[in-house]
XYZ file of C-alpha atoms in Angstrom:
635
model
C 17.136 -71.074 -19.474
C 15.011 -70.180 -22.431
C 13.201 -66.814 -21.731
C 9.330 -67.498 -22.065
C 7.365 -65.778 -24.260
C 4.104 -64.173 -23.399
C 1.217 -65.092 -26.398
C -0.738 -62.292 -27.822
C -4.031 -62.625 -27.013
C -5.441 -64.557 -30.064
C -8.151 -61.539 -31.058
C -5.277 -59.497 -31.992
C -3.334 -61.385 -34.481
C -4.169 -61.467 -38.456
C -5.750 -64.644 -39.183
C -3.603 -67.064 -40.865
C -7.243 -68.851 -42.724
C -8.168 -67.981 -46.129
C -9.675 -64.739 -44.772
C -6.671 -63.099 -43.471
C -7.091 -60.126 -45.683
C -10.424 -59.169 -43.641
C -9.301 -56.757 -40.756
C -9.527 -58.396 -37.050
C -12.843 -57.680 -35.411
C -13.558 -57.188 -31.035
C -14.536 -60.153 -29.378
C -17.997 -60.794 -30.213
C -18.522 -58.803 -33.181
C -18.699 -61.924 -35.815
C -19.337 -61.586 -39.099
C -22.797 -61.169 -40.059
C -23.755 -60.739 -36.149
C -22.763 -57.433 -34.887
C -20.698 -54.898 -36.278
C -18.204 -52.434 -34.151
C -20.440 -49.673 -33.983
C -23.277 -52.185 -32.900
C -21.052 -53.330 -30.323
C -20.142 -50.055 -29.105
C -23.642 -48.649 -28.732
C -23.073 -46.235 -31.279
C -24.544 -44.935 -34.262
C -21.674 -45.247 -37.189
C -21.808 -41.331 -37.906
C -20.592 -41.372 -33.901
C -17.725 -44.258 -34.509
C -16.873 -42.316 -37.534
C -16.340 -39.249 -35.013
C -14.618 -41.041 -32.781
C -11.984 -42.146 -35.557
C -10.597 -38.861 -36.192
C -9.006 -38.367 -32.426
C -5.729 -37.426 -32.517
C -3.274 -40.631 -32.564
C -1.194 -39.108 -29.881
C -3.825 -39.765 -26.973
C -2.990 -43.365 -27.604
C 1.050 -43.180 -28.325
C 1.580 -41.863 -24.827
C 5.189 -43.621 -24.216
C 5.345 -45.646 -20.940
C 7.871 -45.096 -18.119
C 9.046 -48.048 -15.884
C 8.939 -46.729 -12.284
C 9.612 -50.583 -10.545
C 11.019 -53.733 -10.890
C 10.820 -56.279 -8.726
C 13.225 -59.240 -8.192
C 10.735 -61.866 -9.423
C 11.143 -59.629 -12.733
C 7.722 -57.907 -12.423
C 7.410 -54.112 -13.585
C 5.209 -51.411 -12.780
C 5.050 -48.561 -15.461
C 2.892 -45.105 -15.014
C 1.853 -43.221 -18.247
C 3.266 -39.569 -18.158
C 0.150 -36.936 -18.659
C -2.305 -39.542 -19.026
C -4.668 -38.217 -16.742
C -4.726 -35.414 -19.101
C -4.517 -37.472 -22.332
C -7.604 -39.101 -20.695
C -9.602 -35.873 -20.234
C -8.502 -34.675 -23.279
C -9.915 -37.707 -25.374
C -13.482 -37.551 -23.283
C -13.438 -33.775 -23.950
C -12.897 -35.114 -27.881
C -15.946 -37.747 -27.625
C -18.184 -34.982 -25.958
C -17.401 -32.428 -29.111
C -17.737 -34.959 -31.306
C -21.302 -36.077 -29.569
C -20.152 -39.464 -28.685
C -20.996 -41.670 -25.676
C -22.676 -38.704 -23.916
C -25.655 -40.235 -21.425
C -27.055 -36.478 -19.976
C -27.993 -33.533 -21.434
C -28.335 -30.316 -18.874
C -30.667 -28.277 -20.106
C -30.599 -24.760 -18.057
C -32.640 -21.965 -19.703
C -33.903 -23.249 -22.646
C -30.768 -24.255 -24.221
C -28.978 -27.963 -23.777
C -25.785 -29.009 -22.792
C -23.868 -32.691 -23.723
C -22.173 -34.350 -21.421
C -20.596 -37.572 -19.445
C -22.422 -38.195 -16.014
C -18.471 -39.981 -14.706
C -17.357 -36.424 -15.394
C -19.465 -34.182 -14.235
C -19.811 -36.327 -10.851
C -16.079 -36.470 -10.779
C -15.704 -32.675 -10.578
C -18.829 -31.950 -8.628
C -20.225 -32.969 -5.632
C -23.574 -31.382 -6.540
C -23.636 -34.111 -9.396
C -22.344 -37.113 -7.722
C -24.900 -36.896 -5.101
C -27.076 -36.573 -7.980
C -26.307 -39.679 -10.397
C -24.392 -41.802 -7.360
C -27.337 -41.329 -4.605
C -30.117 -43.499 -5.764
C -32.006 -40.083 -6.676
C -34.353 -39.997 -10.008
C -32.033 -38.097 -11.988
C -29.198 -40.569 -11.785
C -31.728 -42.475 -14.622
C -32.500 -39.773 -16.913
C -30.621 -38.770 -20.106
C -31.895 -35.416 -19.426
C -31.936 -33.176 -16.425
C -33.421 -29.495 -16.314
C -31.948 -27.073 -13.537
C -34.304 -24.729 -12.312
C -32.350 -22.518 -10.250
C -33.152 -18.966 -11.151
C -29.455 -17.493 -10.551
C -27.870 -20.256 -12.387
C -27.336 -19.008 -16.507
C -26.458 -21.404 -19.657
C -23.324 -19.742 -20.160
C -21.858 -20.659 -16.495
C -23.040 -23.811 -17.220
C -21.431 -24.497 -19.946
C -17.724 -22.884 -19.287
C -17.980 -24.683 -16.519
C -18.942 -28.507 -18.153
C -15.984 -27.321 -20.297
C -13.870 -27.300 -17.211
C -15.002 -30.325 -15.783
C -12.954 -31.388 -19.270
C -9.882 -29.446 -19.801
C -9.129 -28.215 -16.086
C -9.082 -24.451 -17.398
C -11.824 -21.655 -16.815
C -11.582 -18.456 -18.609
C -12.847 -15.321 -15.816
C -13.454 -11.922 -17.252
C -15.680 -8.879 -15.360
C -18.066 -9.778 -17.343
C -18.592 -13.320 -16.270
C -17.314 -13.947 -13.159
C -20.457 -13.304 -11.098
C -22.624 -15.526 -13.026
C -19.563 -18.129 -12.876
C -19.473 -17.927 -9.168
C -22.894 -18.165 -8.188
C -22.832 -21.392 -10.332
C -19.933 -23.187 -9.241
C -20.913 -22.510 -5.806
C -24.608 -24.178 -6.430
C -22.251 -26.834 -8.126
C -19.913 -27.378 -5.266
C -16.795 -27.107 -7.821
C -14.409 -25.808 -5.386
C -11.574 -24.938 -8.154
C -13.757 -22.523 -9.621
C -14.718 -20.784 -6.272
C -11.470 -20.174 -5.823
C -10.311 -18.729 -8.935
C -13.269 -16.558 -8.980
C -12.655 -15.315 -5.160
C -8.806 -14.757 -6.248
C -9.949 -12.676 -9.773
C -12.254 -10.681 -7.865
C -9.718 -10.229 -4.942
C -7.087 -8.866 -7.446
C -9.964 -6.471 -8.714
C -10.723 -4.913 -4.746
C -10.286 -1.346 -5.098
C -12.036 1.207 -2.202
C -15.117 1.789 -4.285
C -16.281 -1.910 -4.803
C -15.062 -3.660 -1.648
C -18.344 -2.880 0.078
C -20.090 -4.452 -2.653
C -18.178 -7.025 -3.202
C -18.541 -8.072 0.506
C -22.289 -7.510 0.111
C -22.465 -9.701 -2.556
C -20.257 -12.575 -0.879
C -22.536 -12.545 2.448
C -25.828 -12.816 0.115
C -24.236 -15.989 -1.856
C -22.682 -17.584 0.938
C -18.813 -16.942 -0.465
C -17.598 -17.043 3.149
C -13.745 -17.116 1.319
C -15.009 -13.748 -0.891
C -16.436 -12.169 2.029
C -13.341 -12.345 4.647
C -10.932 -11.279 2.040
C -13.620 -8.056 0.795
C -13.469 -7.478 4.563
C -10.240 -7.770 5.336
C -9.985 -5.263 2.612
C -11.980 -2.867 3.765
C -10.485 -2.767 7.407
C -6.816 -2.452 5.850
C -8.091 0.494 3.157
C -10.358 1.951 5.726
C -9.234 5.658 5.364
C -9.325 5.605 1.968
C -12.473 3.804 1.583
C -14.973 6.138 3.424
C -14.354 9.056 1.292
C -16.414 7.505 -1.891
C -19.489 7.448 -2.027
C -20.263 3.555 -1.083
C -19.239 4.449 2.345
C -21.962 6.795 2.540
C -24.608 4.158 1.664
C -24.650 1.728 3.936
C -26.857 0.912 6.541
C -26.457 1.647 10.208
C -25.753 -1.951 11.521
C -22.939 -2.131 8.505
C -21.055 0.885 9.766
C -21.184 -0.468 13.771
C -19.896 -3.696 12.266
C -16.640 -2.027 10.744
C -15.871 1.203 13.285
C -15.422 -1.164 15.939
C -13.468 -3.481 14.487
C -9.989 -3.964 16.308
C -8.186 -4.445 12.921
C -9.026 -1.247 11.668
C -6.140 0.274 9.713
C -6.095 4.148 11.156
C -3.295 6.694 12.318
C -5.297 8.204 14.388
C -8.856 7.527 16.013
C -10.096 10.853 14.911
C -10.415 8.925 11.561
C -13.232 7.080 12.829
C -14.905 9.807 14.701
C -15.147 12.098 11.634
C -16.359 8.904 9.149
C -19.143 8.292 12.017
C -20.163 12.218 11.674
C -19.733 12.111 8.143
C -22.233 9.139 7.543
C -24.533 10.443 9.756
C -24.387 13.982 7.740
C -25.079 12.778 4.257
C -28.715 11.882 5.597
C -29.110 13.574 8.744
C -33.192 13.523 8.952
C -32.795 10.015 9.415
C -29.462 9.149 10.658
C -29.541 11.817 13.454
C -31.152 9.060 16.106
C -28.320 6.297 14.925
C -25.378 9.148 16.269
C -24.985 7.898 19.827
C -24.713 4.636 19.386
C -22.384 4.933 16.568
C -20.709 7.291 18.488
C -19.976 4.488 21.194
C -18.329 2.034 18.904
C -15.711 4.853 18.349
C -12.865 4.606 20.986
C -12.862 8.100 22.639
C -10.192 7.895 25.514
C -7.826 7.412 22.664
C -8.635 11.075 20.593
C -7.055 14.381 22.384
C -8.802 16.139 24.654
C -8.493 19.320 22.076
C -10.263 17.379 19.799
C -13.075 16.371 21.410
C -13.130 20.090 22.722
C -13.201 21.562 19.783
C -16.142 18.628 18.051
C -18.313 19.947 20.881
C -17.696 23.574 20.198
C -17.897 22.938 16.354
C -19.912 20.190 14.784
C -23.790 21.142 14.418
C -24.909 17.084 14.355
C -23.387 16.555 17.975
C -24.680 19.526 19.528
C -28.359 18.817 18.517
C -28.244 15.693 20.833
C -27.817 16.077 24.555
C -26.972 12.515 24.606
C -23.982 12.682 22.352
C -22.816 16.196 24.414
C -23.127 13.808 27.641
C -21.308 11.661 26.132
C -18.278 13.616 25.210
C -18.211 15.316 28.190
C -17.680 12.231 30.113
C -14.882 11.064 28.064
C -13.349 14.893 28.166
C -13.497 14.699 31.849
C -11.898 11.378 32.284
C -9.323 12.107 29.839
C -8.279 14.795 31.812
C -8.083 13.101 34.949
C -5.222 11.081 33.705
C -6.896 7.855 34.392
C -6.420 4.403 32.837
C -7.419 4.487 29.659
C -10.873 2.400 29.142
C -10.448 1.966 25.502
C -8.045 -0.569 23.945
C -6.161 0.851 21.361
C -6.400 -0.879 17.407
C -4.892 -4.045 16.539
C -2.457 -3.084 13.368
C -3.205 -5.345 10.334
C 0.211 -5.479 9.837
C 2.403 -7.307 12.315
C 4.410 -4.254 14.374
C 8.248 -4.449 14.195
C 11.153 -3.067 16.155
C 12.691 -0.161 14.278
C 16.726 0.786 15.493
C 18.141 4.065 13.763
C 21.848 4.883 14.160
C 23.851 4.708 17.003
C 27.376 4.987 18.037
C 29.706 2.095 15.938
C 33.714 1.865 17.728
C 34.955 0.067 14.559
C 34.540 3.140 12.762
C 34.413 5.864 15.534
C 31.472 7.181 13.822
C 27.759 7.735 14.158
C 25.815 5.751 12.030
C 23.287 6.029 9.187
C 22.136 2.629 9.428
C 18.642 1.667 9.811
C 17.103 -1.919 10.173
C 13.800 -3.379 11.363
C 13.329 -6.800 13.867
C 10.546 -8.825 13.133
C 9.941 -10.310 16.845
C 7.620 -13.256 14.943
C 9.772 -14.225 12.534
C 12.817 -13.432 14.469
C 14.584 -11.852 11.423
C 16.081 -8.407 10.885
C 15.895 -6.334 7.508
C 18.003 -3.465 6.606
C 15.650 -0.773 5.459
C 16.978 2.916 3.133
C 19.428 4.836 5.471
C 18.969 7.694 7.654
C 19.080 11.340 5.595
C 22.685 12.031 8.128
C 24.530 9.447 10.298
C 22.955 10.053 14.295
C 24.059 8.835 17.649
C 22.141 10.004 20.643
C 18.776 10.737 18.687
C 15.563 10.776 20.129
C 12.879 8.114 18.094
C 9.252 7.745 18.633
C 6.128 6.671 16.497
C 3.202 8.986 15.420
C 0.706 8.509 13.271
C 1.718 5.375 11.263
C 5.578 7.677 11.043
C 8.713 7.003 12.953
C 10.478 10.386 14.081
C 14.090 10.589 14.390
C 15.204 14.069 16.500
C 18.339 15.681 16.777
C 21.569 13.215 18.201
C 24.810 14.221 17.436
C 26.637 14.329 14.261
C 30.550 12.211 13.981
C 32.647 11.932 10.861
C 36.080 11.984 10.571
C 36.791 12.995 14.398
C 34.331 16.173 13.705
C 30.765 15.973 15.402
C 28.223 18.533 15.441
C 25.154 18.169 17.472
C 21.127 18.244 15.513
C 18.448 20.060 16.222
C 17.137 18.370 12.446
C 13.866 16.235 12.594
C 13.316 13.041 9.576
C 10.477 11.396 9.991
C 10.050 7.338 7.934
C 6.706 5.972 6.587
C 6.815 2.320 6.662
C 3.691 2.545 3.781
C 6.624 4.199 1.283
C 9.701 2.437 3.077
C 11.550 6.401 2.464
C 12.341 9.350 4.851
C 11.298 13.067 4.674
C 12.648 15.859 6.419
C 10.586 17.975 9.062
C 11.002 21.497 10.222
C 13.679 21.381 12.978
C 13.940 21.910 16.780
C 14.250 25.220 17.716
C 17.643 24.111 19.912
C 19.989 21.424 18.782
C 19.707 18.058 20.810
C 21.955 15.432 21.870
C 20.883 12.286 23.970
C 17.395 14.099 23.909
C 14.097 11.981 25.405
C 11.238 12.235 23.272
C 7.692 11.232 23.429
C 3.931 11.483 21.755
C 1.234 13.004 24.206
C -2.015 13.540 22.127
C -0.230 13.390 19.297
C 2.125 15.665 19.598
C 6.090 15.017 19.721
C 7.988 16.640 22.781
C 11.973 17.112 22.588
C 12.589 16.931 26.294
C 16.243 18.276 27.764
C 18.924 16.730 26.033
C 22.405 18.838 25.523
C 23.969 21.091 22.709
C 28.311 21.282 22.811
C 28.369 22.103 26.354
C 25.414 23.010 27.839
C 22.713 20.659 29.326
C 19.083 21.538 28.609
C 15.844 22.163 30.847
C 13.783 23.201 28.057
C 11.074 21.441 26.031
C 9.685 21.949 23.005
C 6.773 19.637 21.076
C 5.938 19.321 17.486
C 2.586 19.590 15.785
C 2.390 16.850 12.718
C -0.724 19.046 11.113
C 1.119 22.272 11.035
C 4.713 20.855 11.007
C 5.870 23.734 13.658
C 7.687 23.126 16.766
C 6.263 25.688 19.880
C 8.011 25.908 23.252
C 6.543 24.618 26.158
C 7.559 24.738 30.029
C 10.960 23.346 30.866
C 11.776 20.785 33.285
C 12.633 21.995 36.507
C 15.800 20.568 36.042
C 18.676 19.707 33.356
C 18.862 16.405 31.804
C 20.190 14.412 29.479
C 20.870 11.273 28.724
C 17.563 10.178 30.664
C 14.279 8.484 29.513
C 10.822 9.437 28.127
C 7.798 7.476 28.772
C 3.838 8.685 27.937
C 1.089 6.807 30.335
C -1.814 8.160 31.013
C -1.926 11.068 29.238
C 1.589 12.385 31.280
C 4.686 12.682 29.802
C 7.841 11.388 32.400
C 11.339 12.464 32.183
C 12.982 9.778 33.962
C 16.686 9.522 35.296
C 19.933 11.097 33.127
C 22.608 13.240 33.581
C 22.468 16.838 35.433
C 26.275 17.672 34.521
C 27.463 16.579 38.067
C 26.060 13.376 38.646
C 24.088 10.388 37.075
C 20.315 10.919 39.287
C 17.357 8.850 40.251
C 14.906 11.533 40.069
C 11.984 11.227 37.642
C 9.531 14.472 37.103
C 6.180 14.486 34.946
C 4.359 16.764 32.882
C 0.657 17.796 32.680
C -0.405 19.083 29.294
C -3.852 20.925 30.979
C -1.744 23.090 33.020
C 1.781 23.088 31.301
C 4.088 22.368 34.235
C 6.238 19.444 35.326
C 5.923 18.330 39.004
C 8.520 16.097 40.434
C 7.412 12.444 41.536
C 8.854 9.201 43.278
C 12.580 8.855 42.422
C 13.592 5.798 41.104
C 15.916 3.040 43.360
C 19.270 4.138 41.876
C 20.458 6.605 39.498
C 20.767 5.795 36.154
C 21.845 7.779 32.968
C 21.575 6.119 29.573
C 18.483 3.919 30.218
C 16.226 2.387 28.341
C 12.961 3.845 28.838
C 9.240 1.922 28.450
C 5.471 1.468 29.184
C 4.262 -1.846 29.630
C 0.825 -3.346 31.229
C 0.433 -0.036 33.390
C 4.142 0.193 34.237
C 6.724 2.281 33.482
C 10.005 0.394 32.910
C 13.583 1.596 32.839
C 16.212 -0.935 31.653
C 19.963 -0.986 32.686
C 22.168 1.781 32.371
C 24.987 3.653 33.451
C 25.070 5.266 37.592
C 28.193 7.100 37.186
C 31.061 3.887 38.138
C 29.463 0.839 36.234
C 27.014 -0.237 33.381
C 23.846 -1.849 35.407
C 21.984 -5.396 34.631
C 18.972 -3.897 37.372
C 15.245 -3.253 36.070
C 12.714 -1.507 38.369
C 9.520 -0.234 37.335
C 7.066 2.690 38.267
C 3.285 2.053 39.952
C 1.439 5.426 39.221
C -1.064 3.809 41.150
C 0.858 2.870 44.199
C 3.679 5.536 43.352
C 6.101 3.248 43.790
C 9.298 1.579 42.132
C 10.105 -1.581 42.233
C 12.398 -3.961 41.370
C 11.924 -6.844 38.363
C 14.060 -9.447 37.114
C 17.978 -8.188 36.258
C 19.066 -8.029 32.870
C 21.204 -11.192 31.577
C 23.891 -8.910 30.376
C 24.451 -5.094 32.271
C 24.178 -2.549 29.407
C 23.780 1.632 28.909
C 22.742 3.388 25.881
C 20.414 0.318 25.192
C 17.304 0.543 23.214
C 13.757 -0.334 24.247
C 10.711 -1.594 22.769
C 7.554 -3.099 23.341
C 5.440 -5.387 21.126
C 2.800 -8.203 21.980
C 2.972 -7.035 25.513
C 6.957 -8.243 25.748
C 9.801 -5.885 26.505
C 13.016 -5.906 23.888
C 16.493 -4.257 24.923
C 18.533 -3.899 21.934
C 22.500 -3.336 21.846
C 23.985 -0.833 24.444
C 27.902 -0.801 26.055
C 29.093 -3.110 28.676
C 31.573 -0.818 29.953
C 33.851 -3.173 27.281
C 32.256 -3.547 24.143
C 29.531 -2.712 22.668
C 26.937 -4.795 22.120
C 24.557 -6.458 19.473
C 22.731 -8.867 21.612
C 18.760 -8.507 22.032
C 17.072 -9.852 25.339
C 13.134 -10.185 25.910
C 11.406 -9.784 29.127
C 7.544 -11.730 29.739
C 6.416 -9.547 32.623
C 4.324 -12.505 33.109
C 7.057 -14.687 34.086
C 9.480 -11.861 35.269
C 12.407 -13.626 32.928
C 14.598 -12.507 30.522
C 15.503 -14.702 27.308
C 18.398 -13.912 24.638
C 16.689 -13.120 21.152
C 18.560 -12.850 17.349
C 21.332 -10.558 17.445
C 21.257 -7.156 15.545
C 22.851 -6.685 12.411
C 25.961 -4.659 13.904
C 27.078 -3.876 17.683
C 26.053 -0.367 18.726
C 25.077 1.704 21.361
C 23.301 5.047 22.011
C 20.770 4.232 18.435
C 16.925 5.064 18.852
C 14.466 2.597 18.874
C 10.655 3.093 18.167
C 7.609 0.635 17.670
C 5.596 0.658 14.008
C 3.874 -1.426 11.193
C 5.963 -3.665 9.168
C 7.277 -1.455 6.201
C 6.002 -2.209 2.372
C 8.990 -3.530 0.840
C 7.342 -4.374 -2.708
């Protein structure tokens, strides 16, 4: 069959009369009626214009994209969205077959109502909604924040999709595509100023957001500030705000601290800089801060030492209450800072039988993501150290030393700061330690027991971060190692290990007022090389070793009822296993089977009382440290 041909529509083709030298003219535009421009509304200066667009906005090269088995096609034009814009952006330079005019301060601005209401809300309600201005060539905004110049960058953008931000104009810019409703341009202006967020603007920056409605602007500046807080209240802008501003961020949960002293000494600070007036705002300021989590020696010494405080009865009251309960050991009343970073499961070294050695390996378990990251390794392979986080640091203590069939036991002390992802060396123990407990009690780091060659340790000793000494303090009354450490409640337990005869159950506490240890309930069963935690009130001890096999059993400590009881077993019996605790579940981590040593991880919901199997470590290993900090900056 004869393919059919389609006829060209007959306004198209040259004239085959006497005039066919005469160039073929639009429907309706006969001669002596009408002429092109005519037809076109235009003047023919404007058609004129229009003539010298750039051929390739109509030579865009269609691609087929369908045919159908009735031989249809469907075809798209690559770009021509932007060939589009880019010939309307043409017309408006040129002046052509614009129908408003903006006129914002005194000066005018050309433009097509399709576009404008195609990129803006504010001006489709405008020319779409039946209002007055949708028949006017000319429309005057009034609003006082709103300058030409935003105006017209941003009628340029309605055009080419691009917006140029500097510091200089990216207020102005702002303001005006948020009275505009062009969301594009909010958010390139919340993500330049973002970028430019340093700790001498981000209060501003958040001020200006809340006055201008940038709700996007004002989370971010805040988030900011919460994450920077330490750094941000030594400038000056700190120091300005108003009362109700400095309640709103000091008891924020999210606050990025190491320590709550940070918050206590901004509060006094602020107050300070004006004290005439300030001095009535103290107390309740002084509230927001969370004072069952400072020291006792600290408060002690703020109400020996700072002038502001003691001028207020109040305030003295105050501390004094908090002092007293603090000392009492009670449950702590104030819930301690949500990190702004999620908190991962640090693991540092540990005993590897592949290559009879202690380790140097360090990695980090992201319990959310489920994924494990090896992080720079440890200054000196370790098995048997003691780990524990302090003040944003994770502390690594003694362990014992194995290359090559030699080992040498540590009394050395790194410490790792997630914030510089590196490790730095601390003054060391005043006794070497292997299988040593360790703990922070008001933030200070206690060695506790532990054993050198061949001799088991009583004695204690606890580090001060500030002056990075070590000092003595009372030994236990007797030798341990391979047992646990837990703080709660401002006491520091030594829980379970190895007295050189026997595995025990015996668990003894210290008090930091008095310096002694006292010995307390004794667990169920002895147990060296447990895993060692506090969760929800409890202290927790996890598996290990009682002297003929590795143990699956978990029992936990009631200070309040001084009693231990049992919880849900293990899946797998382990000892030297690792503990943790993060988002209120309990981790153990690797440990020996009495076969093989292990990499599996299992998670206990104390809600629930079950264990579940989580991602396996990197390598099997027992007798490695475990501690509890932010995630570390790996840019």
């Amino acid at each position: 069959m004869a393919s059919r041909k389609i006829p060209v529509p007959c306004w198209n083709q040259p004239s085959t009369s006497s005039s066919s030298s005469q160039e073929p003219r639009l429907p309706g535009a006969h001669n002596g009626h009408q002429s092109e421009a005519a037809f076109l509304g235009l003047k023919e200066s404007e058609l004129f214009q229009l003539s010298k667009l750039p051929s390739s906005i109509y030579m865009v090269r269609p691609k087929l994209t369908e045919m159908s088995q009735d031989g249809s096609m469907k075809f798209t034009i690559p770009r021509y969205p932007e060939e589009a814009l880019a010939a309307m952006h043409q017309f408006r330079q040129n002046g052509a077959l614009c129908d408003i005019t903006l006129c914002v301060a005194g000066q005018q601005i050309r433009a097509h109502k399709i576009v404008l209401a195609a990129c803006s809300p504010y001006f489709q309600a405008m020319f779409t909604h039946g209002m007055k201005e949708a028949g006017l060539c000319e429309v005057e905004i009034q609003e006082p924040s709103i300058t030409a110049e935003a105006v017209r960058l941003l009628a340029d953008f309605a055009y080419t999709y691009e917006i140029h931000v500097t510091q200089q104009n990216v207020q102005a810019l702002l303001i005006t595509a948020m009275f505009l409703e062009m969301r594009h341009v909010v958010e390139a202006c919340t993500l330049f100023l973002e970028k430019q967020l340093d700790p001498t603007n981000c209060i501003g920056f958040a001020n200006f957001a809340s006055v201008h409605g940038c709700l996007e602007l004002e989370a971010k500046a805040k988030k900011y500030i919460y994450e920077h807080f330490c750094e941000l209240i030594k400038h000056d802008e700190f120091l300005t705000l108003d009362a109700q501003d400095v309640v709103n961020i000091v008891q924020q949960d999210e606050l990025n601290i190491r320590c709550e002293s940070e918050v206590f000494q901004a509060v006094v600070r602020w107050v300070e800089h004006d004290a005439d007036t300030r001095l009535s705002q103290l107390e309740d300021l002084l509230e927001k801060v969370r004072l069952t989590r400072l020291a006792p020696c600290f408060l002690e010494d703020q109400l020996e030492k700072c002038y502001i405080i003691k001028q207020l009865p109040n305030c003295v009251k105050l501390l004094l209450t908090k002092l007293r309960a603090l000392k009492q050991h009670g449950e702590c009343t104030d819930q301690p800072r949500k990190p702004c970073k999620p908190l991962v499961i640090y693991t540092v070294g540990g005993f590897y039988r592949k290559v009879m050695d202690s380790l140097k390996s360090f990695e980090c378990y992201n319990p959310k993501s489920k994924e494990w990251t090896r992080l720079p390794e440890l200054p000196s392979p370790r098995c048997g150290p003691g780990v524990a986080s302090m003040l944003g640091l994770i502390y690594v203590v003694g362990g014992r030393i194995m290359r090559c069939g030699q080992s040498v036991d540590s009394c050395s002390v790194d410490a790792y700061s997630p914030e510089e992802n590196m490790w730095n060396s601390k003054t060391p123990m005043g006794v070497a330690r292997n299988r040593v407990g360790v703990g922070v009690l008001d933030n200070m780091l206690y060695a506790v027991g532990g054993c050198s060659g061949g001799e088991l340790h009583r004695s204690a000793e606890r580090f001060n971060p500030e002056k990075d000494s070590w000092e003595p303090v009372a030994s236990m009354t007797s030798v341990r190692t391979s047992h646990g450490v837990a703080v709660l409640n401002r006491l520091l337990y030594a829980v379970g290990g190895f007295d050189g005869r026997e595995r025990v159950s015996s668990v003894e506490c210290y008090h930091p007022e008095n310096n002694v240890w006292q010995e307390i309930e004794p667990m169920n069963e002895p147990r060296s090389g447990a895993g060692v935690a506090v969760l929800g009130g409890y202290i927790y001890v996890v598996g290990g070793f009682n002297g003929h096999s590795q143990l699956m059993s978990v029992e936990r400590y009631d200070p309040k009822r001084r009693i231990w009881e049992y919880v849900a077993p293990l899946l797998k019996a382990r000892s030297g296993v690792g503990v943790a605790v993060v988002d209120n579940m309990l981790y153990a981590l690797g440990g020996y089977d009495g076969t093989d040593f292990l990499p599996c991880v299992e998670k206990y919901n104390p809600v629930t009382d079950v264990w579940e199997g989580e991602s396996r470590m990197l390598c099997e290993r027992s007798g490695h440290g475990v501690g509890v900090e932010r995630t570390p900056n790996l840019c």
